[in-house]
C-alpha atoms as a PDB file:
ATOM      1  CA  MET A   1      -0.321   0.020  -0.330  1.00  0.00           C
ATOM      2  CA  PHE A   2       2.561   2.452   0.290  1.00  0.00           C
ATOM      3  CA  PHE A   3       4.561   1.659  -2.843  1.00  0.00           C
ATOM      4  CA  ILE A   4       1.159   2.519  -3.933  1.00  0.00           C
ATOM      5  CA  GLN A   5       0.987   5.790  -2.416  1.00  0.00           C
ATOM      6  CA  GLN A   6       4.200   6.708  -3.081  1.00  0.00           C
ATOM      7  CA  ASP A   7       3.680   6.022  -7.208  1.00  0.00           C
ATOM      8  CA  TYR A   8       0.360   8.313  -6.830  1.00  0.00           C
ATOM      9  CA  SER A   9       2.053  11.331  -5.549  1.00  0.00           C
ATOM     10  CA  PHE A  10       4.902  10.362  -8.006  1.00  0.00           C
ATOM     11  CA  LEU A  11       2.532  10.797 -11.284  1.00  0.00           C
ATOM     12  CA  VAL A  12       0.959  13.907  -8.875  1.00  0.00           C
ATOM     13  CA  ALA A  13       4.129  15.498  -9.155  1.00  0.00           C
ATOM     14  CA  PHE A  14       4.965  14.810 -13.089  1.00  0.00           C
ATOM     15  CA  LEU A  15       1.435  15.874 -13.644  1.00  0.00           C
ATOM     16  CA  VAL A  16       0.895  19.070 -12.264  1.00  0.00           C
ATOM     17  CA  ALA A  17       5.380  19.159 -14.054  1.00  0.00           C
ATOM     18  CA  PHE A  18       3.788  19.044 -16.835  1.00  0.00           C
ATOM     19  CA  LYS A  19       0.438  20.409 -17.422  1.00  0.00           C
ATOM     20  CA  ILE A  20       3.092  23.768 -15.918  1.00  0.00           C
ATOM     21  CA  ARG A  21       5.409  23.311 -18.621  1.00  0.00           C
ATOM     22  CA  THR A  22       2.304  22.985 -21.779  1.00  0.00           C
ATOM     23  CA  CYS A  23       1.006  26.251 -20.183  1.00  0.00           C
ATOM     24  CA  TYR A  24       4.173  27.869 -20.540  1.00  0.00           C
ATOM     25  CA  SER A  25       4.621  26.008 -24.307  1.00  0.00           C
ATOM     26  CA  LYS A  26       1.584  27.933 -24.946  1.00  0.00           C
ATOM     27  CA  TYR A  27       1.957  31.471 -24.344  1.00  0.00           C
ATOM     28  CA  MET A  28       5.586  31.547 -25.231  1.00  0.00           C
ATOM     29  CA  MET A  29       3.677  30.191 -28.626  1.00  0.00           C
ATOM     30  CA  GLU A  30       1.155  32.506 -28.191  1.00  0.00           C
ATOM     31  CA  LYS A  31       3.292  35.246 -27.589  1.00  0.00           C
ATOM     32  CA  GLU A  32       5.647  34.309 -30.789  1.00  0.00           C
ATOM     33  CA  SER A  33       2.477  33.818 -32.919  1.00  0.00           C
ATOM     34  CA  ILE A  34       1.722  38.154 -32.864  1.00  0.00           C
ATOM     35  CA  PRO A  35       5.104  39.970 -33.676  1.00  0.00           C
ATOM     36  CA  GLU A  36       6.271  42.988 -31.907  1.00  0.00           C
ATOM     37  CA  ASN A  37       5.179  45.253 -33.989  1.00  0.00           C
ATOM     38  CA  GLU A  38       2.404  43.624 -36.187  1.00  0.00           C
ATOM     39  CA  GLU A  39      -1.458  44.302 -34.979  1.00  0.00           C
ATOM     40  CA  SER A  40      -2.943  41.695 -33.269  1.00  0.00           C
ATOM     41  CA  PRO A  41      -6.318  40.148 -34.063  1.00  0.00           C
ATOM     42  CA  GLU A  42      -8.040  42.549 -31.414  1.00  0.00           C
ATOM     43  CA  GLN A  43      -6.774  45.419 -32.181  1.00  0.00           C
ATOM     44  CA  GLN A  44      -6.662  44.880 -36.092  1.00  0.00           C
ATOM     45  CA  LEU A  45     -10.791  44.724 -35.748  1.00  0.00           C
ATOM     46  CA  LEU A  46     -10.831  47.848 -33.005  1.00  0.00           C
ATOM     47  CA  GLY A  47      -8.947  50.387 -36.196  1.00  0.00           C
ATOM     48  CA  GLY A  48     -11.838  48.148 -38.936  1.00  0.00           C
ATOM     49  CA  ILE A  49     -14.510  49.788 -37.011  1.00  0.00           C
ATOM     50  CA  LYS A  50     -12.482  53.311 -36.106  1.00  0.00           C
ATOM     51  CA  ARG A  51     -11.952  52.982 -40.390  1.00  0.00           C
ATOM     52  CA  GLN A  52     -15.676  53.288 -40.459  1.00  0.00           C
ATOM     53  CA  LEU A  53     -16.943  56.380 -38.922  1.00  0.00           C
ATOM     54  CA  LEU A  54     -14.827  57.979 -42.512  1.00  0.00           C
ATOM     55  CA  GLY A  55     -18.297  56.022 -44.150  1.00  0.00           C
ATOM     56  CA  GLU A  56     -20.300  59.335 -45.891  1.00  0.00           C
ATOM     57  CA  LYS A  57     -23.182  58.313 -43.566  1.00  0.00           C
ATOM     58  CA  GLU A  58     -20.795  58.196 -40.244  1.00  0.00           C
ATOM     59  CA  GLN A  59     -19.419  61.936 -41.752  1.00  0.00           C
ATOM     60  CA  GLN A  60     -22.565  63.425 -42.050  1.00  0.00           C
ATOM     61  CA  LEU A  61     -23.240  62.527 -38.671  1.00  0.00           C
ATOM     62  CA  ILE A  62     -20.335  64.069 -37.428  1.00  0.00           C
ATOM     63  CA  ARG A  63     -20.737  66.626 -39.165  1.00  0.00           C
ATOM     64  CA  LEU A  64     -24.411  67.574 -37.783  1.00  0.00           C
ATOM     65  CA  LEU A  65     -23.339  66.182 -33.901  1.00  0.00           C
ATOM     66  CA  LYS A  66     -20.379  68.838 -34.025  1.00  0.00           C
ATOM     67  CA  GLU A  67     -22.717  71.633 -35.584  1.00  0.00           C
ATOM     68  CA  ARG A  68     -25.855  70.918 -34.014  1.00  0.00           C
ATOM     69  CA  ARG A  69     -24.571  70.239 -30.570  1.00  0.00           C
ATOM     70  CA  VAL A  70     -25.445  72.230 -27.870  1.00  0.00           C
ATOM     71  CA  GLU A  71     -21.967  73.179 -25.861  1.00  0.00           C
ATOM     72  CA  ASP A  72     -21.596  71.182 -22.831  1.00  0.00           C
ATOM     73  CA  SER A  73     -24.689  69.152 -23.401  1.00  0.00           C
ATOM     74  CA  GLU A  74     -25.066  65.509 -24.113  1.00  0.00           C
ATOM     75  CA  VAL A  75     -28.768  65.670 -25.161  1.00  0.00           C
ATOM     76  CA  VAL A  76     -29.115  65.242 -29.390  1.00  0.00           C
ATOM     77  CA  GLU A  77     -32.094  68.285 -29.110  1.00  0.00           C
ATOM     78  CA  ASP A  78     -32.053  68.942 -33.220  1.00  0.00           C
ATOM     79  CA  PRO A  79     -34.497  67.731 -34.937  1.00  0.00           C
ATOM     80  CA  GLU A  80     -32.462  66.631 -37.791  1.00  0.00           C
ATOM     81  CA  VAL A  81     -29.815  65.430 -35.892  1.00  0.00           C
ATOM     82  CA  LYS A  82     -31.349  62.881 -33.833  1.00  0.00           C
ATOM     83  CA  ASP A  83     -33.551  61.470 -36.808  1.00  0.00           C
ATOM     84  CA  THR A  84     -29.331  61.383 -38.099  1.00  0.00           C
ATOM     85  CA  LEU A  85     -28.567  60.225 -35.258  1.00  0.00           C
ATOM     86  CA  ILE A  86     -32.259  57.281 -35.409  1.00  0.00           C
ATOM     87  CA  ARG A  87     -31.907  56.277 -39.207  1.00  0.00           C
ATOM     88  CA  TRP A  88     -27.990  55.628 -39.062  1.00  0.00           C
ATOM     89  CA  ALA A  89     -28.336  53.246 -35.515  1.00  0.00           C
ATOM     90  CA  THR A  90     -31.856  51.888 -36.793  1.00  0.00           C
ATOM     91  CA  GLU A  91     -29.589  50.707 -39.912  1.00  0.00           C
ATOM     92  CA  GLN A  92     -27.231  50.138 -37.277  1.00  0.00           C
ATOM     93  CA  GLY A  93     -29.534  47.387 -35.929  1.00  0.00           C
ATOM     94  CA  LYS A  94     -30.782  45.987 -38.764  1.00  0.00           C
ATOM     95  CA  ARG A  95     -26.728  44.775 -39.487  1.00  0.00           C
ATOM     96  CA  VAL A  96     -26.602  43.740 -36.589  1.00  0.00           C
ATOM     97  CA  ARG A  97     -29.346  42.019 -36.409  1.00  0.00           C
ATOM     98  CA  GLN A  98     -28.974  39.512 -39.767  1.00  0.00           C
ATOM     99  CA  SER A  99     -24.920  39.124 -38.909  1.00  0.00           C
ATOM    100  CA  ASP A 100     -24.057  35.672 -38.466  1.00  0.00           C
ATOM    101  CA  ASN A 101     -21.965  36.487 -34.892  1.00  0.00           C
ATOM    102  CA  HIS A 102     -24.841  38.599 -33.573  1.00  0.00           C
ATOM    103  CA  LEU A 103     -22.760  39.207 -30.737  1.00  0.00           C
ATOM    104  CA  LEU A 104     -19.557  40.503 -32.195  1.00  0.00           C
ATOM    105  CA  ALA A 105     -21.979  41.937 -34.230  1.00  0.00           C
ATOM    106  CA  GLN A 106     -23.373  43.949 -30.512  1.00  0.00           C
ATOM    107  CA  ILE A 107     -19.527  44.721 -29.556  1.00  0.00           C
ATOM    108  CA  GLU A 108     -18.749  46.066 -32.966  1.00  0.00           C
ATOM    109  CA  PHE A 109     -21.838  48.583 -33.346  1.00  0.00           C
ATOM    110  CA  ASN A 110     -21.385  49.715 -29.831  1.00  0.00           C
ATOM    111  CA  LEU A 111     -17.286  49.752 -30.490  1.00  0.00           C
ATOM    112  CA  LEU A 112     -18.758  52.016 -33.481  1.00  0.00           C
ATOM    113  CA  GLN A 113     -21.155  54.246 -31.360  1.00  0.00           C
ATOM    114  CA  ALA A 114     -17.712  54.990 -29.236  1.00  0.00           C
ATOM    115  CA  TYR A 115     -16.111  56.767 -32.022  1.00  0.00           C
ATOM    116  CA  LEU A 116     -18.716  58.295 -33.226  1.00  0.00           C
ATOM    117  CA  TYR A 117     -19.394  59.432 -29.788  1.00  0.00           C
ATOM    118  CA  LEU A 118     -16.028  60.224 -29.478  1.00  0.00           C
ATOM    119  CA  ALA A 119     -15.881  61.704 -32.909  1.00  0.00           C
ATOM    120  CA  THR A 120     -18.011  64.315 -32.333  1.00  0.00           C
ATOM    121  CA  GLY A 121     -17.340  65.305 -27.711  1.00  0.00           C
ATOM    122  CA  TYR A 122     -19.185  63.678 -26.455  1.00  0.00           C
ATOM    123  CA  VAL A 123     -17.335  61.446 -24.381  1.00  0.00           C
ATOM    124  CA  ARG A 124     -20.472  60.249 -21.467  1.00  0.00           C
ATOM    125  CA  GLY A 125     -21.654  58.733 -24.679  1.00  0.00           C
ATOM    126  CA  ALA A 126     -18.192  57.095 -25.511  1.00  0.00           C
ATOM    127  CA  LEU A 127     -17.593  56.136 -22.325  1.00  0.00           C
ATOM    128  CA  GLU A 128     -20.730  54.160 -21.892  1.00  0.00           C
ATOM    129  CA  ASN A 129     -21.022  52.197 -25.422  1.00  0.00           C
ATOM    130  CA  LEU A 130     -17.261  51.443 -23.991  1.00  0.00           C
ATOM    131  CA  VAL A 131     -18.516  50.096 -20.660  1.00  0.00           C
ATOM    132  CA  ALA A 132     -21.359  48.393 -22.747  1.00  0.00           C
ATOM    133  CA  ALA A 133     -18.972  46.641 -25.246  1.00  0.00           C
ATOM    134  CA  ARG A 134     -16.014  45.325 -23.203  1.00  0.00           C
ATOM    135  CA  ALA A 135     -18.839  44.025 -20.216  1.00  0.00           C
ATOM    136  CA  GLN A 136     -20.388  42.301 -23.771  1.00  0.00           C
ATOM    137  CA  ALA A 137     -16.414  40.801 -24.838  1.00  0.00           C
ATOM    138  CA  ARG A 138     -15.785  39.468 -20.863  1.00  0.00           C
ATOM    139  CA  ASN A 139     -19.635  38.341 -21.540  1.00  0.00           C
ATOM    140  CA  ASP A 140     -18.715  36.063 -24.514  1.00  0.00           C
ATOM    141  CA  HIS A 141     -15.642  35.018 -23.275  1.00  0.00           C
ATOM    142  CA  ARG A 142     -13.566  37.214 -25.621  1.00  0.00           C
ATOM    143  CA  ASP A 143     -10.532  38.516 -22.636  1.00  0.00           C
ATOM    144  CA  GLY A 144      -8.166  39.691 -25.906  1.00  0.00           C
ATOM    145  CA  LEU A 145     -11.109  42.094 -26.574  1.00  0.00           C
ATOM    146  CA  TYR A 146     -11.674  43.103 -23.478  1.00  0.00           C
ATOM    147  CA  ARG A 147      -8.809  43.405 -23.611  1.00  0.00           C
ATOM    148  CA  ALA A 148      -8.304  45.999 -26.133  1.00  0.00           C
ATOM    149  CA  ILE A 149     -11.422  47.707 -25.023  1.00  0.00           C
ATOM    150  CA  MET A 150     -10.146  48.707 -21.357  1.00  0.00           C
ATOM    151  CA  ARG A 151      -6.437  49.760 -22.849  1.00  0.00           C
ATOM    152  CA  GLU A 152      -9.055  52.376 -24.969  1.00  0.00           C
ATOM    153  CA  ILE A 153     -10.684  52.937 -21.595  1.00  0.00           C
ATOM    154  CA  ASP A 154      -8.088  53.655 -20.018  1.00  0.00           C
ATOM    155  CA  GLU A 155      -6.714  55.580 -22.750  1.00  0.00           C
ATOM    156  CA  LEU A 156      -9.480  57.696 -22.998  1.00  0.00           C
ATOM    157  CA  ALA A 157      -9.551  57.873 -19.775  1.00  0.00           C
ATOM    158  CA  GLU A 158      -5.883  59.570 -19.293  1.00  0.00           C
ATOM    159  CA  SER A 159      -6.395  61.345 -22.526  1.00  0.00           C
ATOM    160  CA  LEU A 160      -9.160  63.588 -19.387  1.00  0.00           C
ATOM    161  CA  SER A 161      -7.339  63.808 -16.851  1.00  0.00           C
END
């Protein structure tokens, strides 16, 4: 009986050491798979979302929000701006519902809306959408995207202080 326990202890120690080595090897392979000068898939996603702001509808919306917003107000009161914003959000909502990956599309929509608000000076709206996207990424177990969004929030908070 004593020998069996000894062999069992050795086996447990071996399995623990093997697991640590496997995890470390996996970590090193993931670390080496993205060179320092290349963007991670999450950074590429965020960059692609930011580039969507160059679209004609988004540029029109940004211009209207900048021109007609009440200084220091987070509320859109102008009827034309409100209608344009609602139409844009409705179109984006359709795109989200038609997506094969609804959860990722919802995260992308919140990020796009955050960047749109940020471009127009609606900082609180931008932060609310970034926080919503972060929560969605966390709930969908998209850890890399969660960390990328956290960096965006940290950079925004740092720029405000």
